[in-house]
Coordinates of C-alpha atoms in Angstrom, one line a residue:
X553 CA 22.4 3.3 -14.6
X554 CA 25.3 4.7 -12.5
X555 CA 24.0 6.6 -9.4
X556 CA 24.5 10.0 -9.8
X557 CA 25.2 10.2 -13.6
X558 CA 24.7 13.8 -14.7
X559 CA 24.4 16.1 -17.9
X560 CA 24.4 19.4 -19.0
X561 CA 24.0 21.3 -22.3
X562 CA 25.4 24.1 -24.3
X563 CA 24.1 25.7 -27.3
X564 CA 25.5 28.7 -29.5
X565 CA 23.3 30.9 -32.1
X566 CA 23.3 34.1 -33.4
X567 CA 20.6 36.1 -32.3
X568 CA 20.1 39.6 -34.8
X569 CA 18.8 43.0 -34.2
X570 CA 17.7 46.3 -35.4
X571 CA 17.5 49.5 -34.5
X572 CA 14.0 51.4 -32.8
X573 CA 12.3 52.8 -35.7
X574 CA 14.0 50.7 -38.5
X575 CA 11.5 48.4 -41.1
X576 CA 12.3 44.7 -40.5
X577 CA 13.9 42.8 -42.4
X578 CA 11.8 40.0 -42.0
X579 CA 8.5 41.3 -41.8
X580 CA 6.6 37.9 -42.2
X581 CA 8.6 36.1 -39.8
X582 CA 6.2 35.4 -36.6
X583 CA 9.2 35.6 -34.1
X584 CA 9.7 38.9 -32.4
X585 CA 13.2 40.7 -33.5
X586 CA 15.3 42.5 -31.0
X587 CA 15.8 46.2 -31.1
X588 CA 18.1 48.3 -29.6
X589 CA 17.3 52.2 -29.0
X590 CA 20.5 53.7 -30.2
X591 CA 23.5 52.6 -32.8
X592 CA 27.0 51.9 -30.7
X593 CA 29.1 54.8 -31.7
X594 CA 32.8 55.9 -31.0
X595 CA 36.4 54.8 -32.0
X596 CA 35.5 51.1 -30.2
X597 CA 32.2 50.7 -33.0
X598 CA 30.2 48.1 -31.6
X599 CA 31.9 47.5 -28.4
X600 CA 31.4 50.0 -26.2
X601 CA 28.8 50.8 -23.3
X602 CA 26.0 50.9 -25.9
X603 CA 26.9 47.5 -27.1
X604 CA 26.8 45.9 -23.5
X605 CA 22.9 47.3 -23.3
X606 CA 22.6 45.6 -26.8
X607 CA 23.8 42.7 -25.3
X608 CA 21.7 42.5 -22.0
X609 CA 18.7 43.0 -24.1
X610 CA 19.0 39.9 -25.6
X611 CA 20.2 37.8 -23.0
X612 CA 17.8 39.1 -20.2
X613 CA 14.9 38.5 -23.0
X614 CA 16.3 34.7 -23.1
X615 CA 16.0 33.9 -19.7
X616 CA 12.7 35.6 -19.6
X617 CA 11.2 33.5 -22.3
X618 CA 12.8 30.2 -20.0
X619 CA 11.2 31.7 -17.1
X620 CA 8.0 31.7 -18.9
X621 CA 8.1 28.1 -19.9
X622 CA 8.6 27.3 -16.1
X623 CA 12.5 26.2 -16.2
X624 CA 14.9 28.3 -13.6
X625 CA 16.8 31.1 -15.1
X626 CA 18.9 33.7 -13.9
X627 CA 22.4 35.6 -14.6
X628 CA 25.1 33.5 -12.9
X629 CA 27.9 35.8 -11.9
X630 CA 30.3 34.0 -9.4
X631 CA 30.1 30.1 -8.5
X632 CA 31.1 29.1 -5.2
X633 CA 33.5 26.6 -5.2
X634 CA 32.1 23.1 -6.0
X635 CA 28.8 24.5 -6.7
X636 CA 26.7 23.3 -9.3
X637 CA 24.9 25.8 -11.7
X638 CA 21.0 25.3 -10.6
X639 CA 19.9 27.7 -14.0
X640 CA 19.3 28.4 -17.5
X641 CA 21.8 30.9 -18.4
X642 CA 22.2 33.2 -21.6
X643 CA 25.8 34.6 -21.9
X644 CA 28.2 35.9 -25.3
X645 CA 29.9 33.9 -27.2
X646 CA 32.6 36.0 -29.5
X647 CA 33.7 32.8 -31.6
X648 CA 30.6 33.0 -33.7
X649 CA 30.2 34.1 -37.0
X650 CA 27.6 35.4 -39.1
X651 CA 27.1 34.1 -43.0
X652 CA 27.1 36.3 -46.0
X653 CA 23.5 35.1 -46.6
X654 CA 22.9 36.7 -42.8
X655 CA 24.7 40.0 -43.4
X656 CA 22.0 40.5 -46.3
X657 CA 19.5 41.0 -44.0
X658 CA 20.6 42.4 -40.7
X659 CA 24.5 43.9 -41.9
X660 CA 26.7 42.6 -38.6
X661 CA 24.1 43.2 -36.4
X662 CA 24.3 40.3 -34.3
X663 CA 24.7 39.0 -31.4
X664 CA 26.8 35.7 -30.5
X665 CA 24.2 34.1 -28.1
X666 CA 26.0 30.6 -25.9
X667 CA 22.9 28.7 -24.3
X668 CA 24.0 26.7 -21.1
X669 CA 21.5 24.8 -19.2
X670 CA 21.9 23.7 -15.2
X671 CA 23.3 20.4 -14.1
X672 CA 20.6 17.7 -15.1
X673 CA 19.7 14.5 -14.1
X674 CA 19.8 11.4 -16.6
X675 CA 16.1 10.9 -16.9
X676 CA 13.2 11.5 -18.0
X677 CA 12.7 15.0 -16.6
X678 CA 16.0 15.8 -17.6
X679 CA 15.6 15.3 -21.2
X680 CA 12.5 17.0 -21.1
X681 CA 13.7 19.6 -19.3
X682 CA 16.1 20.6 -22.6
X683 CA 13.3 20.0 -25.0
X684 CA 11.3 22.6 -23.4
X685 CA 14.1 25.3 -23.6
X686 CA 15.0 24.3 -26.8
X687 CA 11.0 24.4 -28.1
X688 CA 10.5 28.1 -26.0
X689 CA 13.7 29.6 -27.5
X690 CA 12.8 28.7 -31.3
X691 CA 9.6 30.0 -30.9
X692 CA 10.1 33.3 -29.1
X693 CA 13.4 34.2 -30.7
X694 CA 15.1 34.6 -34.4
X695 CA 18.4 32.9 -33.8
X696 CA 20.5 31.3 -36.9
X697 CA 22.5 28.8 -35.8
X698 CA 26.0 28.9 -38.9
X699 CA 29.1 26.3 -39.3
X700 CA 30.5 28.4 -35.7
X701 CA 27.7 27.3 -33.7
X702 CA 28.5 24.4 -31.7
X703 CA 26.3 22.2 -29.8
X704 CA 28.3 20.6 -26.6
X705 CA 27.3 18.1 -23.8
X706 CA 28.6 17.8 -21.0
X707 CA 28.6 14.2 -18.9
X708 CA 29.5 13.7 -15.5
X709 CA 28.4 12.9 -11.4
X710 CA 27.2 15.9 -9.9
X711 CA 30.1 17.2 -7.5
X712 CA 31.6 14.0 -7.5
X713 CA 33.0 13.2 -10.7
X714 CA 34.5 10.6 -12.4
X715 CA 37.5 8.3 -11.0
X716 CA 40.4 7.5 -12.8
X717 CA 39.6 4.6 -13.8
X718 CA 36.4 5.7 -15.4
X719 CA 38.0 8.6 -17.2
X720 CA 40.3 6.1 -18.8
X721 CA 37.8 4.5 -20.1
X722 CA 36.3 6.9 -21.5
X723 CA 39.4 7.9 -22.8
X724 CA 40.7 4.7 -24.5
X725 CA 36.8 4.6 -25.8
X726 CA 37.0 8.0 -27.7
X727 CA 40.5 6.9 -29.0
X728 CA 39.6 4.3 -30.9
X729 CA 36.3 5.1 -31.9
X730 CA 37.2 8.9 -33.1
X731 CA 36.0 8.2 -36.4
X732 CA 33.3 6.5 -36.1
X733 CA 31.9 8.9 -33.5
X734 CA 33.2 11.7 -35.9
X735 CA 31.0 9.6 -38.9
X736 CA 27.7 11.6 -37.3
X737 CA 29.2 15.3 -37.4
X738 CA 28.6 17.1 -41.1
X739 CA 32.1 17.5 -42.6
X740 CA 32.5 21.7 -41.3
X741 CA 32.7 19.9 -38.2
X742 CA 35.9 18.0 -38.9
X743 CA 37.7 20.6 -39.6
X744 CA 36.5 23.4 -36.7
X745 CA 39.0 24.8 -35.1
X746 CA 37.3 24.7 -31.6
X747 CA 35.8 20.9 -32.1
X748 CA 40.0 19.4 -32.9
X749 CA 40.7 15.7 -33.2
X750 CA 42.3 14.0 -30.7
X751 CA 44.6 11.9 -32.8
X752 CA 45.4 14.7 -34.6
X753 CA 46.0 17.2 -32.5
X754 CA 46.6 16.1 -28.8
X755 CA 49.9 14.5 -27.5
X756 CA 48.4 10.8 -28.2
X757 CA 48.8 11.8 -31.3
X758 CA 52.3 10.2 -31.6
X759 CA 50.5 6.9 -31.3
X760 CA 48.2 7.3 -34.1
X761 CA 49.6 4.1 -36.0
X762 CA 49.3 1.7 -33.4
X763 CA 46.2 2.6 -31.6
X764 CA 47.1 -0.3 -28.9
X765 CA 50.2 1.2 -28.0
X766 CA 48.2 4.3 -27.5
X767 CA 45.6 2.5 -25.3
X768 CA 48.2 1.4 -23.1
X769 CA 49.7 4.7 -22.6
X770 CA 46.0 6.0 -21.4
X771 CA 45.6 3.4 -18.8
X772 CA 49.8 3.4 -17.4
X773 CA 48.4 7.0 -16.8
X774 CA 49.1 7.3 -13.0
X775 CA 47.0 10.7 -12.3
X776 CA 43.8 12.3 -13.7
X777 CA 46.5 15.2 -14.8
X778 CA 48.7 13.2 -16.8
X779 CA 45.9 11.1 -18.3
X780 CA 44.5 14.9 -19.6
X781 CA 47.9 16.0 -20.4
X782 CA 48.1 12.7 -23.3
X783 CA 44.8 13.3 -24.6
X784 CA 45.0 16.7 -25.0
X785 CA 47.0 19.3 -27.2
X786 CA 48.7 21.3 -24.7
X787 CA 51.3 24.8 -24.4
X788 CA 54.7 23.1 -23.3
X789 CA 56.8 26.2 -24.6
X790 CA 55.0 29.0 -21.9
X791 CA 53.4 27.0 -19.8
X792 CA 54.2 24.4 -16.8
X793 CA 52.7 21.1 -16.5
X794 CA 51.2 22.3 -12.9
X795 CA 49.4 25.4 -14.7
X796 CA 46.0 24.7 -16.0
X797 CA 46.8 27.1 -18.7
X798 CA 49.0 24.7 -20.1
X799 CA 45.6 22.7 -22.2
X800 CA 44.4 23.7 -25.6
X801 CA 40.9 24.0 -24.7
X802 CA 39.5 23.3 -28.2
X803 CA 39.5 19.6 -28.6
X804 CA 36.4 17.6 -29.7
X805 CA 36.6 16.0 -26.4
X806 CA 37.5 17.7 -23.4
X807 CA 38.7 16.7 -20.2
X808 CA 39.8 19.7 -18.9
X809 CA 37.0 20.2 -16.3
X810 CA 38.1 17.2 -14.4
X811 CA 41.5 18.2 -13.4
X812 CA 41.6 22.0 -13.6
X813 CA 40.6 24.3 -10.2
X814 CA 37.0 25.0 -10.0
X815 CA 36.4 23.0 -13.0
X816 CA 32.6 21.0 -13.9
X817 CA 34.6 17.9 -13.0
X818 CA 32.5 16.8 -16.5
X819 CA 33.9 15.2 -20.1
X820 CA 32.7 17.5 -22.6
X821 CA 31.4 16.0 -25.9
X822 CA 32.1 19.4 -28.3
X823 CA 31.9 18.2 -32.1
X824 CA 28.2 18.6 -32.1
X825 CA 26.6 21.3 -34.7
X826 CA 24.0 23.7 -33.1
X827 CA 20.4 22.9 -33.9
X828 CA 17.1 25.0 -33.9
X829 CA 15.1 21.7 -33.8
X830 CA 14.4 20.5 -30.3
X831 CA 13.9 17.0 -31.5
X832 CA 18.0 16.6 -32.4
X833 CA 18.8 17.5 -28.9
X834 CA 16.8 15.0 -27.2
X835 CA 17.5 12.2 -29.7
X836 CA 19.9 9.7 -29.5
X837 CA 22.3 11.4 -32.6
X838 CA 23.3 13.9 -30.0
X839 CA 23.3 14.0 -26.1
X840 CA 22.1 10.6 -25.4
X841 CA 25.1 8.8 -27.4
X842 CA 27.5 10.7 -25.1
X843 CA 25.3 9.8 -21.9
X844 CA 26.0 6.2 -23.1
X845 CA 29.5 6.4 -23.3
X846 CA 29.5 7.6 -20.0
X847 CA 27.8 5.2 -18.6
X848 CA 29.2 2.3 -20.2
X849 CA 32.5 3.5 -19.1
X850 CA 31.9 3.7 -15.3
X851 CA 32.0 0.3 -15.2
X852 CA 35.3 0.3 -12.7
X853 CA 37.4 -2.1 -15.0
X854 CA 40.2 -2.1 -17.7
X855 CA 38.3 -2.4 -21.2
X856 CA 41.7 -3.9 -23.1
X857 CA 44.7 -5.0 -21.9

């Protein structure tokens, strides 16, 4: 194993609530529901400064419930730069959406709940270490996890991050094996607009017919920045290549981190669905296939020619 290789997880649900003093919806379901003393009101409806302690009370009950289970957690507000996160954090996530199915039950009363764990070691006490958040969420907390809920993994070597070379490879490897990587997603996940293809989508795309040629272009990539720049769809009308604004920051694979200021310095994997079952995020389906591909890739040489 490559010294230093390091993970980190991400996972998106919608968490529901009620009101203090209204039945529940669910009144044989085990889990405790969140409640919320007062309805949101004004001409901003849900988002105004009731909605924000609607919020908190959910997120400050998540990292509570970590806490409990013995894993760090605690609201991150600013990073220093190059710092690593060190906790469990609960934050919003305003891209998810309810189901009809949902709204039955609990109207729009939800809230969009992204899961991010701290930088963790490839091992055993890293995998375990997601299990047991995964296992004390489900069982504390109602959380419905739709077609918008992603589940994302992030791969990379602490504050070191990956060379070049190694991102290339990783690169070239995710090229030509797009669809048989994509093969393990449901079909919703194809088609997300936050999980987009790279030969679809990103500037490689011009290459899609002659996958070689595009494999070449990845490794006469001369910086980090351009290598990004080709395997990602990217703003060329507003923005400059020196901006980081200038990537599209919803491919299925994204590089961004390693180039951009203050970034993870990781590859994220992004095409995964959300789960409730701790199982499928320690299993090899999910975050261990893209720990793999990592680590085969930092072997420091040219995979094809």
């Amino acid at each position: 194993m490559p010294a230093g290789l390091t993970f980190g997880i991400e996972l998106e649900y919608l968490v529901p609530y009620i009101y203090t003093g209204e039945s529940d919806p669910e009144p044989k379901e085990t889990r405790a529901v969140d409640r919320a003393a007062n309805p949101a009101t004004g001409l901003d409806g849900f988002f105004n400064e009731n909605s924000d302690v609607i919020d908190n009370i959910v997120f400050d009950r998540v990292r509570r419930t970590f806490q409990y289970a013995g894993l760090p957690a605690m609201k991150i507000v600013n990073l220093e730069p190059g710092e690593l996160p060190t906790q469990w954090e609960a934050d919003i996530d305003e891209s998810l959406v309810e189901t009809e199915e949902m709204e039955e039950l609990y109207g729009t009363r939800f809230i969009p709940l992204e899961v991010r764990s701290p930088v963790l070691p490839v091992d055993r006490s890293g995998f375990r270490a997601c299990r047991l958040a995964i296992d004390a969420l489900v069982s504390k907390h109602r959380l419905f996890p739709t077609d918008t809920c992603g589940y994302h993994v992030h791969v990379g070597r602490g504050k070191t991050g990956f060379s070049l070379s190694i991102l290339k490879n990783i690169a070239a490897f995710l090229w030509v094996f797009e669809r048989q990587i994509g093969g393990l997603h449901p079909p919703n996940r194809h088609s997300n607009g936050y999980a987009q293809s790279m030969r679809e989508k990103a500037n490689i795309k011009r290459y899609v017919k002659d996958l070689g040629q595009g494999i070449r272009e990845i490794y006469a990539a001369t910086t980090a920045r351009k290598l990004v720049y080709l395997v990602h769809a990217t703003d060329d009308e507003y923005e400059p290549f020196e901006s980081d604004d200038i990537f599209i920051r919803t491919m299925a694979y994204n590089f961004i981190n390693t180039v951009i200021k203050d970034g993870k310095k990781t590859v994220e994997f992004r095409q995964f669905c959300s789960t409730s079952n701790s199982l499928d995020v320690k299993m090899c389906t999910s975050m261990r296939i893209c720990i793999k591909i990592g680590r085969a890739s930092c072997r420091e040489r040219v995979w094809i020619k």
